[in-house]
Amino acid sequence: MSWDSNVLAIATSVLVGYLLLVRALRYRRKAAIEAPFTTGKRPLSSMTVKEAQDIMNQLQELEFPRAMAKARQIALLKAGGIPTMSRLFAATGQNNTRNAGRRAVDTEILLREVQSKPRDSDRYATAVARTNYL
């Protein structure tokens, strides 16, 4: 066996080990999330807002960060497709090339704040108030 073969075998072993570790840790987290609601315990309808918020945070920060970011961007595009919103953007001149990127980033930050902060926090209330104002 040559040196290149050994390196390839070690790299493959490390990669497979890493993938198995990630899988084990993800399933451990999944089991921890599901534990209070498994059969014979509490029904899902008894979940508190804090528990739902914790699950949402784990999903958007650990499991699907890119998918959640893309979903927020698509939500912005969808809002722009509503006829009344399009007329409003056109009337105020807010959908020009100079403002579009900044507007998208600002709105995504507000949505992220609403999704990630506890409902009783000041940052959540400020983000909701600002979103409603816009």
Short mmCIF file of C-alpha atoms in Angstrom, two decimals:
data_model
loop_
_atom_site.label_atom_id
_atom_site.label_comp_id
_atom_site.label_asym_id
_atom_site.label_seq_id
_atom_site.Cartn_x
_atom_site.Cartn_y
_atom_site.Cartn_z
CA MET A 1 0.00 0.00 0.00
CA SER A 2 1.41 3.36 -0.97
CA TRP A 3 1.35 6.56 1.04
CA ASP A 4 -1.46 8.00 -1.16
CA SER A 5 -3.62 4.94 -0.48
CA ASN A 6 -3.13 5.33 3.27
CA VAL A 7 -4.08 9.01 3.15
CA LEU A 8 -7.19 8.22 1.09
CA ALA A 9 -8.20 5.43 3.48
CA ILE A 10 -7.71 7.68 6.52
CA ALA A 11 -9.58 10.57 4.91
CA THR A 12 -12.45 8.27 3.98
CA SER A 13 -12.56 6.83 7.50
CA VAL A 14 -12.58 10.31 9.06
CA LEU A 15 -15.35 11.46 6.71
CA VAL A 16 -17.50 8.40 7.42
CA GLY A 17 -16.88 8.79 11.16
CA TYR A 18 -17.85 12.46 11.02
CA LEU A 19 -21.06 11.70 9.13
CA LEU A 20 -21.98 8.98 11.63
CA LEU A 21 -21.30 11.33 14.55
CA VAL A 22 -23.45 14.08 13.01
CA ARG A 23 -26.25 11.59 12.41
CA ALA A 24 -26.08 10.28 15.98
CA LEU A 25 -26.12 13.78 17.48
CA ARG A 26 -29.01 14.90 15.27
CA TYR A 27 -31.10 11.88 16.27
CA ARG A 28 -30.22 12.47 19.93
CA ARG A 29 -31.49 16.06 19.63
CA LYS A 30 -34.62 14.83 17.80
CA ALA A 31 -35.32 12.34 20.60
CA ALA A 32 -34.82 15.06 23.23
CA ILE A 33 -37.30 17.33 21.44
CA GLU A 34 -39.88 14.55 21.11
CA ALA A 35 -39.41 13.13 24.63
CA PRO A 36 -42.11 15.16 26.41
CA PHE A 37 -44.68 14.27 23.75
CA THR A 38 -44.07 10.57 23.13
CA THR A 39 -46.90 8.09 23.61
CA GLY A 40 -48.41 8.04 27.06
CA LYS A 41 -47.06 11.43 28.05
CA ARG A 42 -48.37 14.84 26.97
CA PRO A 43 -50.30 15.51 23.76
CA LEU A 44 -48.83 18.00 21.26
CA SER A 45 -51.78 20.30 21.96
CA SER A 46 -50.42 20.86 25.47
CA MET A 47 -47.19 22.39 24.12
CA THR A 48 -46.45 25.82 25.52
CA VAL A 49 -45.43 28.79 23.39
CA LYS A 50 -41.93 28.63 24.90
CA GLU A 51 -41.56 24.96 23.94
CA ALA A 52 -42.72 25.67 20.40
CA GLN A 53 -40.32 28.63 20.20
CA ASP A 54 -37.42 26.45 21.38
CA ILE A 55 -38.20 23.84 18.74
CA MET A 56 -38.44 26.52 16.06
CA ASN A 57 -35.10 28.01 17.11
CA GLN A 58 -33.39 24.63 16.96
CA LEU A 59 -34.81 23.95 13.52
CA GLN A 60 -33.84 27.30 12.05
CA GLU A 61 -30.42 27.58 13.70
CA LEU A 62 -29.16 24.01 13.72
CA GLU A 63 -31.04 21.89 11.21
CA PHE A 64 -32.09 24.13 8.33
CA PRO A 65 -30.40 27.55 8.54
CA ARG A 66 -30.07 28.05 4.78
CA ALA A 67 -33.55 26.75 4.05
CA MET A 68 -35.06 29.13 6.60
CA ALA A 69 -33.11 32.08 5.17
CA LYS A 70 -34.34 31.22 1.66
CA ALA A 71 -37.90 30.86 2.96
CA ARG A 72 -37.73 34.38 4.40
CA GLN A 73 -36.45 35.71 1.06
CA ILE A 74 -39.24 33.95 -0.82
CA ALA A 75 -41.78 35.40 1.62
CA LEU A 76 -40.51 38.86 0.66
CA LEU A 77 -40.92 38.07 -3.03
CA LYS A 78 -44.40 36.74 -2.39
CA ALA A 79 -45.37 39.93 -0.55
CA GLY A 80 -44.18 41.97 -3.53
CA GLY A 81 -46.49 39.96 -5.77
CA ILE A 82 -49.63 41.10 -3.94
CA PRO A 83 -51.26 43.76 -6.14
CA THR A 84 -51.92 46.21 -3.31
CA MET A 85 -48.33 45.89 -2.09
CA SER A 86 -46.98 46.40 -5.61
CA ARG A 87 -49.08 49.54 -6.03
CA LEU A 88 -47.89 50.82 -2.66
CA PHE A 89 -44.24 50.18 -3.55
CA ALA A 90 -44.70 51.91 -6.91
CA ALA A 91 -46.50 54.90 -5.38
CA THR A 92 -43.86 55.42 -2.70
CA GLY A 93 -40.92 54.71 -5.01
CA GLN A 94 -39.58 52.09 -2.60
CA ASN A 95 -39.01 49.34 -5.16
CA ASN A 96 -36.21 51.00 -7.09
CA THR A 97 -32.80 49.38 -7.48
CA ARG A 98 -31.21 51.63 -4.86
CA ASN A 99 -33.65 50.65 -2.08
CA ALA A 100 -34.52 47.06 -2.98
CA GLY A 101 -31.50 45.36 -1.41
CA ARG A 102 -31.61 47.42 1.76
CA ARG A 103 -35.36 46.88 2.09
CA ALA A 104 -34.96 43.11 1.70
CA VAL A 105 -32.17 42.93 4.29
CA ASP A 106 -34.08 45.10 6.77
CA THR A 107 -37.24 43.03 6.41
CA GLU A 108 -35.32 39.76 6.71
CA ILE A 109 -33.71 41.01 9.92
CA LEU A 110 -37.12 41.91 11.34
CA LEU A 111 -38.54 38.50 10.41
CA ARG A 112 -35.53 36.79 11.96
CA GLU A 113 -36.00 38.77 15.18
CA VAL A 114 -39.68 37.80 15.34
CA GLN A 115 -38.87 34.14 14.71
CA SER A 116 -35.93 33.80 17.08
CA LYS A 117 -36.74 35.91 20.14
CA PRO A 118 -39.04 34.92 23.02
CA ARG A 119 -42.50 36.44 22.74
CA ASP A 120 -42.17 38.30 26.02
CA SER A 121 -38.88 40.02 25.08
CA ASP A 122 -38.46 43.67 24.15
CA ARG A 123 -36.69 42.77 20.90
CA TYR A 124 -39.66 40.65 19.79
CA ALA A 125 -42.13 43.43 20.59
CA THR A 126 -40.00 46.03 18.81
CA ALA A 127 -39.63 43.85 15.71
CA VAL A 128 -43.38 43.16 15.55
CA ALA A 129 -44.20 46.84 16.04
CA ARG A 130 -41.73 47.85 13.34
CA THR A 131 -43.08 45.20 10.94
CA ASN A 132 -46.63 46.39 11.55
CA TYR A 133 -45.55 49.99 10.98
CA LEU A 134 -43.95 49.11 7.66
#
